[in-house]
Amino acid sequence: MTSTTSSTSSRRAKARRSARRKESTRGANAVGLVGIGRLGSYVLHRLRARGIAVRARRGDDAGLARTRVVYLCVPEDRLPEISARLARAWRDGPRPRAVLHAAGNLGSDALAPLAKLGIGVGVLHPMRAFSRRAGREHVRAVQNCWTCSGDAAVLAQARWLVRQLEPRAQVWALPDDAGARRLYHAGCVLANNGGLALHQLAAKLLAGAGLAPEAADQGAAALLNSAVFRGSRGRVLDGAVQLRGPLARGQLQVVREHVAALGRASRAGHAYRVLSLELLELAQRGKRLDRRTVAAFERALR
């Protein structure tokens, strides 16, 4: 009886030690999260689903200090106030290995008060928009991509965090200077919201041609989805992508008719010419058109 009791107690003690070790490991890899909006909600749910401890209680600056990395998913105008507050709270005592913010148009200098304490600071920006339901469902994209900025140690922490969120995502380093960030953020805005603007312009033209509004909307969306899919399967900057339409086929007269129908003063006409010139450059890189044809298209589109 005594032997059985001793054996049971021993197993229970081992189980408690194992649980403490697991909890210690989870704590060492805990993530601090500030801001539970669309991005923050997604990060919170993804990490918890993968068994990563998350400390996100509002005002718990001491708890944030005992994490591996803190991710600030807040509007950019709040970063100065939050970084100053955390710097005051962490002046003495434990600190995280790194603090990252998610504002794509700002560099790591937005967290200067924390950098002065010797904490690694940087940027981790998702190259996609999040829906209000993003916390409860995985965002399906052609390829989930993130960019990060900071020194080597900070980049390692940023990549670790992305691996916990999305093991198959792409993570690219981005120079941490103001000029690069402005160009980067402008490109993100153009790819994201610019696609919606193009959708609207195209749908207006289709509706103006006589399609019902719903048909015009869905038809424009289907064509845009097709273009995005083709772009994702090729390399646009190398010209290794499948082009469609009159420009790709060298139909100069059709393009002239489009320009005349849209008018040079309209926004749709201006967008058509600007985007067609980009497509012309793409066709040149892909060696689809000879120089004489390219020059003729340029004259028609200028």
mmCIF file of C-alpha atoms in Angstrom:
data_model
loop_
_atom_site.group_PDB
_atom_site.id
_atom_site.type_symbol
_atom_site.label_atom_id
_atom_site.label_comp_id
_atom_site.label_asym_id
_atom_site.label_seq_id
_atom_site.Cartn_x
_atom_site.Cartn_y
_atom_site.Cartn_z
ATOM 1 C CA MET A 1 0.000 0.000 0.000
ATOM 2 C CA THR A 2 2.804 2.338 0.959
ATOM 3 C CA SER A 3 4.674 1.472 -2.240
ATOM 4 C CA THR A 4 1.605 2.201 -4.383
ATOM 5 C CA THR A 5 1.021 5.539 -2.654
ATOM 6 C CA SER A 6 4.673 6.491 -3.101
ATOM 7 C CA SER A 7 4.565 5.583 -6.800
ATOM 8 C CA THR A 8 1.417 7.663 -7.333
ATOM 9 C CA SER A 9 2.941 10.653 -5.535
ATOM 10 C CA SER A 10 6.085 10.341 -7.639
ATOM 11 C CA ARG A 11 4.086 10.361 -10.881
ATOM 12 C CA ARG A 12 2.131 13.403 -9.736
ATOM 13 C CA ALA A 13 5.329 15.229 -8.817
ATOM 14 C CA LYS A 14 6.811 14.470 -12.242
ATOM 15 C CA ALA A 15 3.633 15.701 -13.912
ATOM 16 C CA ARG A 16 3.794 18.962 -11.926
ATOM 17 C CA ARG A 17 7.455 19.479 -12.851
ATOM 18 C CA SER A 18 6.676 18.796 -16.513
ATOM 19 C CA ALA A 19 3.795 21.274 -16.429
ATOM 20 C CA ARG A 20 6.046 23.903 -14.828
ATOM 21 C CA ARG A 21 8.709 23.343 -17.514
ATOM 22 C CA LYS A 22 6.117 23.700 -20.271
ATOM 23 C CA GLU A 23 4.734 26.853 -18.693
ATOM 24 C CA SER A 24 8.262 28.226 -18.344
ATOM 25 C CA THR A 25 8.918 27.528 -22.033
ATOM 26 C CA ARG A 26 5.643 29.147 -23.037
ATOM 27 C CA GLY A 27 6.494 32.174 -20.895
ATOM 28 C CA ALA A 28 9.935 32.492 -22.470
ATOM 29 C CA ASN A 29 8.266 32.634 -25.879
ATOM 30 C CA ALA A 30 5.320 34.761 -24.806
ATOM 31 C CA VAL A 31 4.303 37.627 -27.067
ATOM 32 C CA GLY A 32 3.163 40.999 -25.794
ATOM 33 C CA LEU A 33 0.412 42.644 -27.816
ATOM 34 C CA VAL A 34 -0.781 46.246 -27.692
ATOM 35 C CA GLY A 35 -3.879 47.089 -29.717
ATOM 36 C CA ILE A 36 -6.675 44.600 -30.452
ATOM 37 C CA GLY A 37 -8.068 46.037 -33.670
ATOM 38 C CA ARG A 38 -8.251 44.141 -36.956
ATOM 39 C CA LEU A 39 -4.549 43.237 -37.093
ATOM 40 C CA GLY A 40 -4.181 42.790 -33.331
ATOM 41 C CA SER A 41 -7.232 40.534 -33.171
ATOM 42 C CA TYR A 42 -5.812 38.363 -35.943
ATOM 43 C CA VAL A 43 -2.424 38.107 -34.206
ATOM 44 C CA LEU A 44 -4.045 37.288 -30.855
ATOM 45 C CA HIS A 45 -6.212 34.469 -32.204
ATOM 46 C CA ARG A 46 -3.499 32.965 -34.415
ATOM 47 C CA LEU A 47 -0.911 32.853 -31.632
ATOM 48 C CA ARG A 48 -3.294 31.385 -29.076
ATOM 49 C CA ALA A 49 -4.437 28.773 -31.588
ATOM 50 C CA ARG A 50 -0.797 27.700 -31.944
ATOM 51 C CA GLY A 51 -0.229 27.487 -28.188
ATOM 52 C CA ILE A 52 1.806 30.693 -27.806
ATOM 53 C CA ALA A 53 1.170 32.654 -24.612
ATOM 54 C CA VAL A 54 -0.042 36.195 -25.337
ATOM 55 C CA ARG A 55 -0.099 39.060 -22.861
ATOM 56 C CA ALA A 56 -2.491 41.695 -24.086
ATOM 57 C CA ARG A 57 -4.177 43.084 -20.979
ATOM 58 C CA ARG A 58 -4.556 46.847 -21.265
ATOM 59 C CA GLY A 59 -2.237 48.722 -18.909
ATOM 60 C CA ASP A 60 -0.198 45.621 -17.974
ATOM 61 C CA ASP A 61 3.172 47.128 -18.900
ATOM 62 C CA ALA A 62 4.955 44.928 -16.343
ATOM 63 C CA GLY A 63 3.506 41.824 -17.996
ATOM 64 C CA LEU A 64 4.607 43.028 -21.424
ATOM 65 C CA ALA A 65 8.160 43.392 -20.108
ATOM 66 C CA ARG A 66 8.274 39.645 -19.384
ATOM 67 C CA THR A 67 7.689 38.585 -22.985
ATOM 68 C CA ARG A 68 10.011 37.657 -25.816
ATOM 69 C CA VAL A 69 8.755 40.313 -28.224
ATOM 70 C CA VAL A 70 6.111 43.047 -28.029
ATOM 71 C CA TYR A 71 4.067 43.892 -31.130
ATOM 72 C CA LEU A 72 2.398 47.307 -31.269
ATOM 73 C CA CYS A 73 -0.675 47.013 -33.520
ATOM 74 C CA VAL A 74 -1.875 50.569 -33.006
ATOM 75 C CA PRO A 75 -2.466 53.644 -35.209
ATOM 76 C CA GLU A 76 0.791 55.391 -36.022
ATOM 77 C CA ASP A 77 -0.163 58.589 -34.186
ATOM 78 C CA ARG A 78 -0.249 56.612 -30.912
ATOM 79 C CA LEU A 79 3.287 55.235 -31.225
ATOM 80 C CA PRO A 80 5.103 58.214 -29.593
ATOM 81 C CA GLU A 81 2.859 58.136 -26.522
ATOM 82 C CA ILE A 82 2.964 54.338 -26.136
ATOM 83 C CA SER A 83 6.721 54.015 -26.644
ATOM 84 C CA ALA A 84 7.361 56.800 -24.106
ATOM 85 C CA ARG A 85 5.030 55.136 -21.583
ATOM 86 C CA LEU A 86 6.680 51.730 -21.980
ATOM 87 C CA ALA A 87 10.140 53.280 -21.684
ATOM 88 C CA ARG A 88 9.160 54.811 -18.333
ATOM 89 C CA ALA A 89 7.675 51.524 -17.116
ATOM 90 C CA TRP A 90 10.690 49.467 -18.189
ATOM 91 C CA ARG A 91 13.442 51.809 -17.048
ATOM 92 C CA ASP A 92 14.352 49.351 -14.279
ATOM 93 C CA GLY A 93 13.652 45.631 -14.361
ATOM 94 C CA PRO A 94 12.999 43.056 -17.092
ATOM 95 C CA ARG A 95 12.563 44.015 -20.737
ATOM 96 C CA PRO A 96 11.537 42.162 -23.906
ATOM 97 C CA ARG A 97 14.138 41.252 -26.510
ATOM 98 C CA ALA A 98 12.458 43.434 -29.117
ATOM 99 C CA VAL A 99 9.549 45.788 -29.705
ATOM 100 C CA LEU A 100 8.017 45.972 -33.175
ATOM 101 C CA HIS A 101 5.393 48.299 -34.589
ATOM 102 C CA ALA A 102 3.114 47.659 -37.571
ATOM 103 C CA ALA A 103 3.017 51.092 -39.265
ATOM 104 C CA GLY A 104 4.240 50.603 -42.831
ATOM 105 C CA ASN A 105 5.192 54.226 -43.466
ATOM 106 C CA LEU A 106 7.265 54.722 -40.284
ATOM 107 C CA GLY A 107 10.693 53.390 -39.402
ATOM 108 C CA SER A 108 12.106 52.026 -36.172
ATOM 109 C CA ASP A 109 12.928 55.583 -35.048
ATOM 110 C CA ALA A 110 9.248 55.883 -34.082
ATOM 111 C CA LEU A 111 10.262 53.800 -31.036
ATOM 112 C CA ALA A 112 13.279 55.945 -30.100
ATOM 113 C CA PRO A 113 12.500 56.078 -26.326
ATOM 114 C CA LEU A 114 12.733 52.278 -26.173
ATOM 115 C CA ALA A 115 15.886 52.164 -28.279
ATOM 116 C CA LYS A 116 17.558 54.490 -25.758
ATOM 117 C CA LEU A 117 17.047 51.783 -23.127
ATOM 118 C CA GLY A 118 18.948 49.321 -25.306
ATOM 119 C CA ILE A 119 15.841 47.424 -26.404
ATOM 120 C CA GLY A 120 15.869 46.201 -29.997
ATOM 121 C CA VAL A 121 13.248 48.083 -32.024
ATOM 122 C CA GLY A 122 11.928 47.578 -35.530
ATOM 123 C CA VAL A 123 8.992 47.352 -37.910
ATOM 124 C CA LEU A 124 6.907 44.327 -38.882
ATOM 125 C CA HIS A 125 4.357 45.206 -41.556
ATOM 126 C CA PRO A 126 1.856 42.806 -43.172
ATOM 127 C CA MET A 127 1.535 43.328 -46.923
ATOM 128 C CA ARG A 128 -2.218 42.920 -46.923
ATOM 129 C CA ALA A 129 -5.345 44.364 -45.372
ATOM 130 C CA PHE A 130 -7.303 42.608 -42.634
ATOM 131 C CA SER A 131 -11.057 42.262 -42.443
ATOM 132 C CA ARG A 132 -13.050 42.739 -39.262
ATOM 133 C CA ARG A 133 -13.383 38.941 -39.065
ATOM 134 C CA ALA A 134 -9.638 38.361 -39.460
ATOM 135 C CA GLY A 135 -9.294 37.195 -35.857
ATOM 136 C CA ARG A 136 -11.602 34.236 -36.430
ATOM 137 C CA GLU A 137 -10.478 33.093 -39.851
ATOM 138 C CA HIS A 138 -7.183 32.716 -41.662
ATOM 139 C CA VAL A 139 -6.805 35.376 -44.327
ATOM 140 C CA ARG A 140 -6.509 33.583 -47.642
ATOM 141 C CA ALA A 141 -4.136 35.320 -50.018
ATOM 142 C CA VAL A 142 -2.152 34.350 -53.093
ATOM 143 C CA GLN A 143 0.884 34.457 -50.793
ATOM 144 C CA ASN A 144 0.982 35.962 -47.330
ATOM 145 C CA CYS A 145 3.891 38.413 -47.212
ATOM 146 C CA TRP A 146 5.439 40.547 -44.473
ATOM 147 C CA THR A 147 8.304 43.042 -44.406
ATOM 148 C CA CYS A 148 10.535 43.815 -41.455
ATOM 149 C CA SER A 149 13.124 46.473 -40.632
ATOM 150 C CA GLY A 150 15.730 46.728 -37.889
ATOM 151 C CA ASP A 151 19.117 45.290 -36.986
ATOM 152 C CA ALA A 152 19.973 41.598 -37.338
ATOM 153 C CA ALA A 153 18.768 40.658 -33.852
ATOM 154 C CA VAL A 154 15.447 42.457 -34.353
ATOM 155 C CA LEU A 155 14.932 40.874 -37.780
ATOM 156 C CA ALA A 156 15.420 37.458 -36.180
ATOM 157 C CA GLN A 157 12.671 38.211 -33.654
ATOM 158 C CA ALA A 158 10.356 39.532 -36.379
ATOM 159 C CA ARG A 159 10.852 36.391 -38.464
ATOM 160 C CA TRP A 160 10.261 34.211 -35.402
ATOM 161 C CA LEU A 161 6.949 35.979 -34.762
ATOM 162 C CA VAL A 162 5.788 35.550 -38.365
ATOM 163 C CA ARG A 163 6.673 31.837 -38.247
ATOM 164 C CA GLN A 164 4.373 31.469 -35.244
ATOM 165 C CA LEU A 165 1.577 33.291 -37.068
ATOM 166 C CA GLU A 166 1.943 31.873 -40.574
ATOM 167 C CA PRO A 167 4.630 29.204 -41.011
ATOM 168 C CA ARG A 168 4.515 29.400 -44.825
ATOM 169 C CA ALA A 169 4.533 33.193 -45.157
ATOM 170 C CA GLN A 170 7.255 35.141 -46.955
ATOM 171 C CA VAL A 171 9.238 37.631 -44.831
ATOM 172 C CA TRP A 172 11.465 40.218 -46.511
ATOM 173 C CA ALA A 173 13.873 42.735 -45.001
ATOM 174 C CA LEU A 174 13.292 46.395 -45.912
ATOM 175 C CA PRO A 175 15.793 49.276 -45.500
ATOM 176 C CA ASP A 176 14.994 51.308 -42.408
ATOM 177 C CA ASP A 177 15.202 54.825 -43.846
ATOM 178 C CA ALA A 178 12.515 57.428 -44.533
ATOM 179 C CA GLY A 179 12.895 57.525 -48.318
ATOM 180 C CA ALA A 180 12.600 53.764 -48.718
ATOM 181 C CA ARG A 181 9.616 53.605 -46.384
ATOM 182 C CA ARG A 182 7.680 56.281 -48.307
ATOM 183 C CA LEU A 183 8.185 54.453 -51.601
ATOM 184 C CA TYR A 184 7.319 51.134 -49.983
ATOM 185 C CA HIS A 185 4.136 52.409 -48.363
ATOM 186 C CA ALA A 186 3.020 54.181 -51.544
ATOM 187 C CA GLY A 187 3.448 50.896 -53.420
ATOM 188 C CA CYS A 188 1.398 49.041 -50.806
ATOM 189 C CA VAL A 189 -1.391 51.626 -50.947
ATOM 190 C CA LEU A 190 -1.441 51.546 -54.744
ATOM 191 C CA ALA A 191 -1.588 47.745 -54.874
ATOM 192 C CA ASN A 192 -4.264 47.539 -52.184
ATOM 193 C CA ASN A 193 -6.637 50.490 -52.554
ATOM 194 C CA GLY A 194 -5.523 51.193 -56.120
ATOM 195 C CA GLY A 195 -7.033 47.877 -57.124
ATOM 196 C CA LEU A 196 -10.390 49.045 -55.768
ATOM 197 C CA ALA A 197 -10.109 52.321 -57.679
ATOM 198 C CA LEU A 198 -9.389 50.423 -60.890
ATOM 199 C CA HIS A 199 -12.335 48.134 -60.131
ATOM 200 C CA GLN A 200 -14.610 51.160 -59.797
ATOM 201 C CA LEU A 201 -13.360 52.813 -63.005
ATOM 202 C CA ALA A 202 -13.783 49.612 -65.003
ATOM 203 C CA ALA A 203 -17.237 48.915 -63.549
ATOM 204 C CA LYS A 204 -18.381 52.453 -64.436
ATOM 205 C CA LEU A 205 -17.305 51.941 -68.052
ATOM 206 C CA LEU A 206 -19.049 48.562 -68.242
ATOM 207 C CA ALA A 207 -22.223 50.048 -66.763
ATOM 208 C CA GLY A 208 -21.969 52.990 -69.166
ATOM 209 C CA ALA A 209 -21.848 50.484 -72.017
ATOM 210 C CA GLY A 210 -25.229 49.113 -70.932
ATOM 211 C CA LEU A 211 -24.491 46.324 -68.449
ATOM 212 C CA ALA A 212 -26.621 46.190 -65.317
ATOM 213 C CA PRO A 213 -24.717 47.582 -62.284
ATOM 214 C CA GLU A 214 -24.430 44.160 -60.637
ATOM 215 C CA ALA A 215 -23.128 42.592 -63.850
ATOM 216 C CA ALA A 216 -20.649 45.446 -64.353
ATOM 217 C CA ASP A 217 -19.383 45.087 -60.787
ATOM 218 C CA GLN A 218 -18.983 41.314 -60.957
ATOM 219 C CA GLY A 219 -17.480 41.381 -64.442
ATOM 220 C CA ALA A 220 -14.816 43.915 -63.434
ATOM 221 C CA ALA A 221 -14.029 41.870 -60.311
ATOM 222 C CA ALA A 222 -13.643 38.667 -62.346
ATOM 223 C CA LEU A 223 -11.187 40.322 -64.740
ATOM 224 C CA LEU A 224 -9.163 41.846 -61.902
ATOM 225 C CA ASN A 225 -8.991 38.481 -60.133
ATOM 226 C CA SER A 226 -7.753 36.880 -63.347
ATOM 227 C CA ALA A 227 -5.020 39.511 -63.715
ATOM 228 C CA VAL A 228 -3.889 39.094 -60.098
ATOM 229 C CA PHE A 229 -3.769 35.325 -60.535
ATOM 230 C CA ARG A 230 -1.632 35.604 -63.683
ATOM 231 C CA GLY A 231 0.677 38.069 -61.956
ATOM 232 C CA SER A 232 1.096 35.751 -58.968
ATOM 233 C CA ARG A 233 2.183 32.896 -61.232
ATOM 234 C CA GLY A 234 4.817 34.922 -63.070
ATOM 235 C CA ARG A 235 7.413 37.614 -62.383
ATOM 236 C CA VAL A 236 5.980 40.975 -63.326
ATOM 237 C CA LEU A 237 9.215 42.954 -62.922
ATOM 238 C CA ASP A 238 10.984 40.558 -65.298
ATOM 239 C CA GLY A 239 8.186 40.686 -67.863
ATOM 240 C CA ALA A 240 7.569 36.967 -67.314
ATOM 241 C CA VAL A 241 3.795 37.258 -67.076
ATOM 242 C CA GLN A 242 0.925 36.505 -69.440
ATOM 243 C CA LEU A 243 -0.473 39.710 -70.956
ATOM 244 C CA ARG A 244 -3.910 39.843 -72.539
ATOM 245 C CA GLY A 245 -5.820 42.357 -74.654
ATOM 246 C CA PRO A 246 -5.184 44.585 -77.682
ATOM 247 C CA LEU A 247 -1.826 45.930 -76.527
ATOM 248 C CA ALA A 248 -0.388 42.437 -76.083
ATOM 249 C CA ARG A 249 -1.688 41.546 -79.555
ATOM 250 C CA GLY A 250 -0.276 44.700 -81.165
ATOM 251 C CA GLN A 251 -3.732 46.073 -82.093
ATOM 252 C CA LEU A 252 -2.840 49.752 -82.356
ATOM 253 C CA GLN A 253 -6.114 50.844 -83.963
ATOM 254 C CA VAL A 254 -8.165 49.318 -81.141
ATOM 255 C CA VAL A 255 -6.127 51.246 -78.558
ATOM 256 C CA ARG A 256 -6.596 54.493 -80.536
ATOM 257 C CA GLU A 257 -10.353 53.914 -80.554
ATOM 258 C CA HIS A 258 -10.339 53.352 -76.785
ATOM 259 C CA VAL A 259 -8.424 56.593 -76.182
ATOM 260 C CA ALA A 260 -10.841 58.535 -78.393
ATOM 261 C CA ALA A 261 -13.931 57.018 -76.752
ATOM 262 C CA LEU A 262 -12.728 57.729 -73.215
ATOM 263 C CA GLY A 263 -11.508 61.252 -73.940
ATOM 264 C CA ARG A 264 -8.191 62.648 -72.796
ATOM 265 C CA ALA A 265 -9.714 64.898 -70.132
ATOM 266 C CA SER A 266 -11.593 62.191 -68.206
ATOM 267 C CA ARG A 267 -10.154 60.328 -65.233
ATOM 268 C CA ALA A 268 -10.914 57.027 -66.940
ATOM 269 C CA GLY A 269 -9.081 58.194 -70.058
ATOM 270 C CA HIS A 270 -6.072 59.345 -68.044
ATOM 271 C CA ALA A 271 -5.984 56.061 -66.097
ATOM 272 C CA TYR A 272 -6.257 54.060 -69.318
ATOM 273 C CA ARG A 273 -3.283 55.842 -70.886
ATOM 274 C CA VAL A 274 -1.066 55.726 -67.783
ATOM 275 C CA LEU A 275 -1.749 52.046 -67.122
ATOM 276 C CA SER A 276 -1.368 51.160 -70.807
ATOM 277 C CA LEU A 277 2.094 52.751 -70.804
ATOM 278 C CA GLU A 278 3.000 50.521 -67.848
ATOM 279 C CA LEU A 279 1.687 47.509 -69.767
ATOM 280 C CA LEU A 280 3.715 48.610 -72.776
ATOM 281 C CA GLU A 281 6.853 48.588 -70.630
ATOM 282 C CA LEU A 282 5.891 45.126 -69.410
ATOM 283 C CA ALA A 283 5.429 43.929 -72.993
ATOM 284 C CA GLN A 284 8.861 45.320 -73.912
ATOM 285 C CA ARG A 285 10.546 43.417 -71.097
ATOM 286 C CA GLY A 286 8.758 40.290 -72.235
ATOM 287 C CA LYS A 287 9.958 40.966 -75.827
ATOM 288 C CA ARG A 288 6.426 40.696 -77.219
ATOM 289 C CA LEU A 289 6.468 43.818 -79.418
ATOM 290 C CA ASP A 290 9.062 45.193 -81.840
ATOM 291 C CA ARG A 291 10.457 48.722 -81.422
ATOM 292 C CA ARG A 292 8.388 50.243 -84.227
ATOM 293 C CA THR A 293 5.135 48.955 -82.716
ATOM 294 C CA VAL A 294 6.156 50.156 -79.254
ATOM 295 C CA ALA A 295 6.901 53.657 -80.592
ATOM 296 C CA ALA A 296 3.501 53.789 -82.330
ATOM 297 C CA PHE A 297 1.703 52.797 -79.131
ATOM 298 C CA GLU A 298 3.630 55.425 -77.149
ATOM 299 C CA ARG A 299 2.544 58.178 -79.557
ATOM 300 C CA ALA A 300 -1.089 57.085 -79.267
ATOM 301 C CA LEU A 301 -0.967 57.007 -75.469
ATOM 302 C CA ARG A 302 0.988 60.182 -74.679
#
